PDB file of C-alpha atoms in Angstrom:
ATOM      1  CA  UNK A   1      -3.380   8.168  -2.356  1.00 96.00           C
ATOM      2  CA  UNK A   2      -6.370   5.369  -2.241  1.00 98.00           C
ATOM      3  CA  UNK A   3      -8.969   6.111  -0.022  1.00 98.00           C
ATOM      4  CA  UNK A   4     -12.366   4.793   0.828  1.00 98.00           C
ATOM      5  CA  UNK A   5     -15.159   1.732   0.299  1.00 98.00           C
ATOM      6  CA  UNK A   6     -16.815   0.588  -2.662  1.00 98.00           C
ATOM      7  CA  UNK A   7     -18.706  -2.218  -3.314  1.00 98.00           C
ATOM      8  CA  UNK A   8     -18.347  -3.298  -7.354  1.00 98.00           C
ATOM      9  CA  UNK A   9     -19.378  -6.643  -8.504  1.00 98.00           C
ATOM     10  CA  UNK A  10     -17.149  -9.309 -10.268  1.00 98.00           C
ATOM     11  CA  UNK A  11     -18.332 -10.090 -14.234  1.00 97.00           C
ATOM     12  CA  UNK A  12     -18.978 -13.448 -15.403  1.00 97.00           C
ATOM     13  CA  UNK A  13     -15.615 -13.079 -17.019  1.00 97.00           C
ATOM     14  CA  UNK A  14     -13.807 -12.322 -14.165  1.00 98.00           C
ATOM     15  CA  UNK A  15     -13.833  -8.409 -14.797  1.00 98.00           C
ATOM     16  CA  UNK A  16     -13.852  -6.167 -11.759  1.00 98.00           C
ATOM     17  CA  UNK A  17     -14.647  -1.837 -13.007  1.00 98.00           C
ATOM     18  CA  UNK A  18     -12.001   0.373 -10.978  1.00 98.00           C
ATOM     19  CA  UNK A  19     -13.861   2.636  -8.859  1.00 98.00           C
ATOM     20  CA  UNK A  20     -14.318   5.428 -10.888  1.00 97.00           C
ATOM     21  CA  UNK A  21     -11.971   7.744  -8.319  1.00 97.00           C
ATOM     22  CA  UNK A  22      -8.890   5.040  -8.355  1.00 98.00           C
ATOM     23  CA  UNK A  23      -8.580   4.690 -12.562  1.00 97.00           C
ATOM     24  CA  UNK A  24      -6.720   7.568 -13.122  1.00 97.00           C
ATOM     25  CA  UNK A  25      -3.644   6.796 -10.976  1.00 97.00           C
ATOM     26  CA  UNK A  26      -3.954   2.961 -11.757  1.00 98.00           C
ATOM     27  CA  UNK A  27      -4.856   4.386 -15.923  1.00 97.00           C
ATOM     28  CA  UNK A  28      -0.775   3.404 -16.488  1.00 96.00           C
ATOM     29  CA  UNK A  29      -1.283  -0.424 -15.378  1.00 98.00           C
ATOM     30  CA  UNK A  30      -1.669  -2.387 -12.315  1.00 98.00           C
ATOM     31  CA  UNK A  31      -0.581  -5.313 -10.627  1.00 98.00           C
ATOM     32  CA  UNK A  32      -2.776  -7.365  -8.760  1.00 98.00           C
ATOM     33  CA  UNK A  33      -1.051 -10.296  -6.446  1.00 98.00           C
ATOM     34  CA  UNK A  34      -1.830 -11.938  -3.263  1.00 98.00           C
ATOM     35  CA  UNK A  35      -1.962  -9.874   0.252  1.00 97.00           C
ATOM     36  CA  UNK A  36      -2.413 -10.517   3.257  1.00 94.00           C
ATOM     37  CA  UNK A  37      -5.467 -12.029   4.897  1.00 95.00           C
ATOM     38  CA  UNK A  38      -6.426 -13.552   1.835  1.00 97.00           C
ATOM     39  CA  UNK A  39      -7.216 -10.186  -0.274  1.00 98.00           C
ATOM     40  CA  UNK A  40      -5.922  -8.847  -3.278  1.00 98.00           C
ATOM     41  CA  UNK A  41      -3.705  -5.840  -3.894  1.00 98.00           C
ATOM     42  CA  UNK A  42      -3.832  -3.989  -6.415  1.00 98.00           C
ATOM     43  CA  UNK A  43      -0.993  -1.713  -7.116  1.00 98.00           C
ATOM     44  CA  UNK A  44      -0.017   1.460  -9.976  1.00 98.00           C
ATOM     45  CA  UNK A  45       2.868  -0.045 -11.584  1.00 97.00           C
ATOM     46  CA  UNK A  46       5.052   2.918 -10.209  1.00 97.00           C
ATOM     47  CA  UNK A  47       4.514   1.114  -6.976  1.00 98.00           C
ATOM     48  CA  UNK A  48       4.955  -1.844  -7.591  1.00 98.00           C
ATOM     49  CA  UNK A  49       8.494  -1.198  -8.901  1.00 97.00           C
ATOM     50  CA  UNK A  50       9.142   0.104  -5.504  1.00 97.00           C
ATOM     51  CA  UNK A  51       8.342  -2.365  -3.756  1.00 96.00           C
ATOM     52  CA  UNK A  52      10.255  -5.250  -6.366  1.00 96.00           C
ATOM     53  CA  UNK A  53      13.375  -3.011  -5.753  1.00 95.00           C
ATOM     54  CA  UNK A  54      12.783  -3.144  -1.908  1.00 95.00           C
ATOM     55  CA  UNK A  55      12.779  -6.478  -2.168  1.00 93.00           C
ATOM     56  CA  UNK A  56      15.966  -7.237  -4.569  1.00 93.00           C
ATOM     57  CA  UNK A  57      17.507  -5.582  -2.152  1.00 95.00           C
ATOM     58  CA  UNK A  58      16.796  -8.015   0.531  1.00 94.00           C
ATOM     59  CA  UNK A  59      20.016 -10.766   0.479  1.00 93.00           C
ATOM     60  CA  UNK A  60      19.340 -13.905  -1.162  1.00 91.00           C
ATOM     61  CA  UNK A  61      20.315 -15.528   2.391  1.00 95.00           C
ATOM     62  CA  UNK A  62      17.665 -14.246   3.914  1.00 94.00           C
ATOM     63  CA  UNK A  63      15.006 -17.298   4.205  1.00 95.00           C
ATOM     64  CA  UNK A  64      11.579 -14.740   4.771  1.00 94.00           C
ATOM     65  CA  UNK A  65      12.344 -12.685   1.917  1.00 93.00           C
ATOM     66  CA  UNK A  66      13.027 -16.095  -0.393  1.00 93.00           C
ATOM     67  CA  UNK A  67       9.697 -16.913   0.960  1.00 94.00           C
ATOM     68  CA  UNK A  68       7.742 -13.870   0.427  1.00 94.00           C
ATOM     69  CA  UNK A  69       9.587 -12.693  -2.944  1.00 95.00           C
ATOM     70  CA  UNK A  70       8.534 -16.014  -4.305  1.00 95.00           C
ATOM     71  CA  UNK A  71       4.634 -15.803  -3.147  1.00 95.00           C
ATOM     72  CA  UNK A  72       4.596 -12.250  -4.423  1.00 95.00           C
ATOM     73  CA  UNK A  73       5.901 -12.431  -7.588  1.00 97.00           C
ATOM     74  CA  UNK A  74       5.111 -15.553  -8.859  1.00 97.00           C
ATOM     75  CA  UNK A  75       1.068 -14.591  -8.211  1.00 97.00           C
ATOM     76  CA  UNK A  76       1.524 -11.249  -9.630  1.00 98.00           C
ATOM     77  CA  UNK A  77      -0.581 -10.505 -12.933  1.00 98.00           C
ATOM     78  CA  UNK A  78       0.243  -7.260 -14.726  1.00 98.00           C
ATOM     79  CA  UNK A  79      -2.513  -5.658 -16.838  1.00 97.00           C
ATOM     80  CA  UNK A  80      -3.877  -2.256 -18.518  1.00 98.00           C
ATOM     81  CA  UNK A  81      -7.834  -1.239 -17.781  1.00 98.00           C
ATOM     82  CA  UNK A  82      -9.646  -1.035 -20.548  1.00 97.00           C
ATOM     83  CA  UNK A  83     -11.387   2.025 -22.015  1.00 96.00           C
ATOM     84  CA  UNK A  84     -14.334   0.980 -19.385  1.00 96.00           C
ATOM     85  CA  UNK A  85     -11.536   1.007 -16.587  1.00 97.00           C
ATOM     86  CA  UNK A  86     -11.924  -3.041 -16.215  1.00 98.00           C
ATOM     87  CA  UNK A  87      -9.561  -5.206 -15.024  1.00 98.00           C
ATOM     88  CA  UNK A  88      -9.554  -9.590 -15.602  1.00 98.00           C
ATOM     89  CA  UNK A  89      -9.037 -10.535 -12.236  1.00 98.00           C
ATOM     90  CA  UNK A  90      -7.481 -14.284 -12.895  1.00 98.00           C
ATOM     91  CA  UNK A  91      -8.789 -17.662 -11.952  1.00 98.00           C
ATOM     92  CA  UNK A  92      -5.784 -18.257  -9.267  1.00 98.00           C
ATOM     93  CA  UNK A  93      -6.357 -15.017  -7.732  1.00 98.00           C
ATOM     94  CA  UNK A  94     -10.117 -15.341  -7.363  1.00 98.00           C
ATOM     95  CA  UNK A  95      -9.683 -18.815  -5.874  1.00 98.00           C
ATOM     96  CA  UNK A  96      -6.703 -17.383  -3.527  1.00 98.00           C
ATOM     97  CA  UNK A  97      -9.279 -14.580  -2.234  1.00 98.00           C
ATOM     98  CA  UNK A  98     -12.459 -16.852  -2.509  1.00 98.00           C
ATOM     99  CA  UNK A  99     -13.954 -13.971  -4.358  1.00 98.00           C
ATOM    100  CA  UNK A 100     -17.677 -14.220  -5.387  1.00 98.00           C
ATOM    101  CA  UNK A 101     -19.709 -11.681  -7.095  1.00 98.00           C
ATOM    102  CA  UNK A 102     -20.196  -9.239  -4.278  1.00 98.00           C
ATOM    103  CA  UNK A 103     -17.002  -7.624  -4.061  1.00 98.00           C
ATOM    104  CA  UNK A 104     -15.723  -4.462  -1.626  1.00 98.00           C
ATOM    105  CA  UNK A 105     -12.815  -2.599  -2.692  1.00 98.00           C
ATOM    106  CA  UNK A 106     -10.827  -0.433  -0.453  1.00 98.00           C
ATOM    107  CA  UNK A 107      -8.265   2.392  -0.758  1.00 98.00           C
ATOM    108  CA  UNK A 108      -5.038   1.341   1.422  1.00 98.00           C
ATOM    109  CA  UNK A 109      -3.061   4.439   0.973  1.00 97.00           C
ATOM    110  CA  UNK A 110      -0.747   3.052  -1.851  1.00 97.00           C
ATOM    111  CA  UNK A 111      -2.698  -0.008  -2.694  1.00 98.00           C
ATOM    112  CA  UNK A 112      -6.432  -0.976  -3.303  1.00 98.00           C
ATOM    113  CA  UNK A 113      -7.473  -4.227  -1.724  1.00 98.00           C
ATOM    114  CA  UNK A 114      -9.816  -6.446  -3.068  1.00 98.00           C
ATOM    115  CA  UNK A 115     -12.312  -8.357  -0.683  1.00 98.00           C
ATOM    116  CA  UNK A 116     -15.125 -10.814  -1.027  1.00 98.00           C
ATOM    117  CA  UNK A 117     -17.673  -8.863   0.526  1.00 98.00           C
ATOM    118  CA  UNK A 118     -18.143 -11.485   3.622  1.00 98.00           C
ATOM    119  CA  UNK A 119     -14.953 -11.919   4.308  1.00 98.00           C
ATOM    120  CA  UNK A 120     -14.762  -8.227   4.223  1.00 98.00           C
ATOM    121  CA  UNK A 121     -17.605  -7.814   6.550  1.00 97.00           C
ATOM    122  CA  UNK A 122     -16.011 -10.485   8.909  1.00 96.00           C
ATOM    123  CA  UNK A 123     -12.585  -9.052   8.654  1.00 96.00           C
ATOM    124  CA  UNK A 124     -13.980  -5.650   9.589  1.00 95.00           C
ATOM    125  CA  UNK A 125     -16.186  -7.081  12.604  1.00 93.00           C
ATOM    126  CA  UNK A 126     -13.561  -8.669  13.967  1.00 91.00           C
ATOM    127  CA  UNK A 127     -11.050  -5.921  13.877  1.00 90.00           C
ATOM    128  CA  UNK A 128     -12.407  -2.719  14.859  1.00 86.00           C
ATOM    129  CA  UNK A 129     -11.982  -3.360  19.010  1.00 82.00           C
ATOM    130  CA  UNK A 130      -8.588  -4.213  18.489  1.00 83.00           C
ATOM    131  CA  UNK A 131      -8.278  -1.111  15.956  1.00 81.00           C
ATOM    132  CA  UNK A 132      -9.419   1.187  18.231  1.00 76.00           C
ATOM    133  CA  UNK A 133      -7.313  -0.235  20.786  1.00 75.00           C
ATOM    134  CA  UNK A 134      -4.118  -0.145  19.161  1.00 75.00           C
ATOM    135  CA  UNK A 135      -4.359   3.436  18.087  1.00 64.00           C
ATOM    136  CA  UNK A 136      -1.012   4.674  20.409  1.00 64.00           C
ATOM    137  CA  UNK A 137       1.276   1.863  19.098  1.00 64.00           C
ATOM    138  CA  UNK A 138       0.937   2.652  15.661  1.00 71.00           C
ATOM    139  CA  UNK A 139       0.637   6.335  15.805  1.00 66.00           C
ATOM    140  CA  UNK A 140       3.103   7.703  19.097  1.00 66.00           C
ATOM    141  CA  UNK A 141       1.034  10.028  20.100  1.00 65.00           C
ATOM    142  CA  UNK A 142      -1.835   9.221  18.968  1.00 62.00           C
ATOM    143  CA  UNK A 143      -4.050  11.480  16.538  1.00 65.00           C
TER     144      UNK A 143
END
């Protein structure tokens, strides 16, 4: 499970270092594609197998899951860290996420996200109220 903030920077090359607590379970290979909100996820291949089958399963007639299949897949980019647990983060996907040097990266339970630190920061501003008033809807019950 991912969990937690950290706030790497982004190479001239590209090149984003895994926190060090995420590059065992993503040591195997990642994919990194477009998510929501204009971030990044970054998923252990395992994972992302999952989810493609989830997805083949969905019927071809179904218009949404054309849609999304097509976003998902086609921005995908598959990749091994290096020995320095680095990933190339490419061109397309750093445009997609408007991702400058200052980068946060967040554990998402089975994902990492990848933020540009502003829109992070806005993101996070703009959402807490509403996350602590939607606690009961997610979670019956609550806590």
């Amino acid at each position: 499970m991912f969990l937690g903030t950290h706030t790497p920077r982004l190479d001239e090359k590209g090149r984003l270092i895994l926190p060090a607590k995420f590059r065992d379970e993503l040591a195997g290979g990642v994919v990194i594609t477009k998510g929501q909100e204009r971030c990044l996820y970054v998923f252990p291949m395992p994972e992302f197998q999952r989810i493609a089958g989830q997805l083949r399963e969905a019927p071809v007639t179904n218009k949404a899951a054309r849609a999304y299949g097509r976003v998902f897949f086609a921005s995908a980019h598959d990749e091994v860290p290096d020995k320095q647990g680095r990933v190339t983060i490419p061109a397309h996907l750093r445009e997609y996420a408007s991702l400058g040097r200052d980068l946060v990266v967040i554990g998402a339970s089975t994902r990492v996200e990848i933020w540009d630190k502003q829109a992070w920061d806005d993101y996070l501003s703009a959402s807490e109220q509403e996350f602590a008033d939607i606690e009961e809807g997610v979670l019956p019950g609550g806590l």
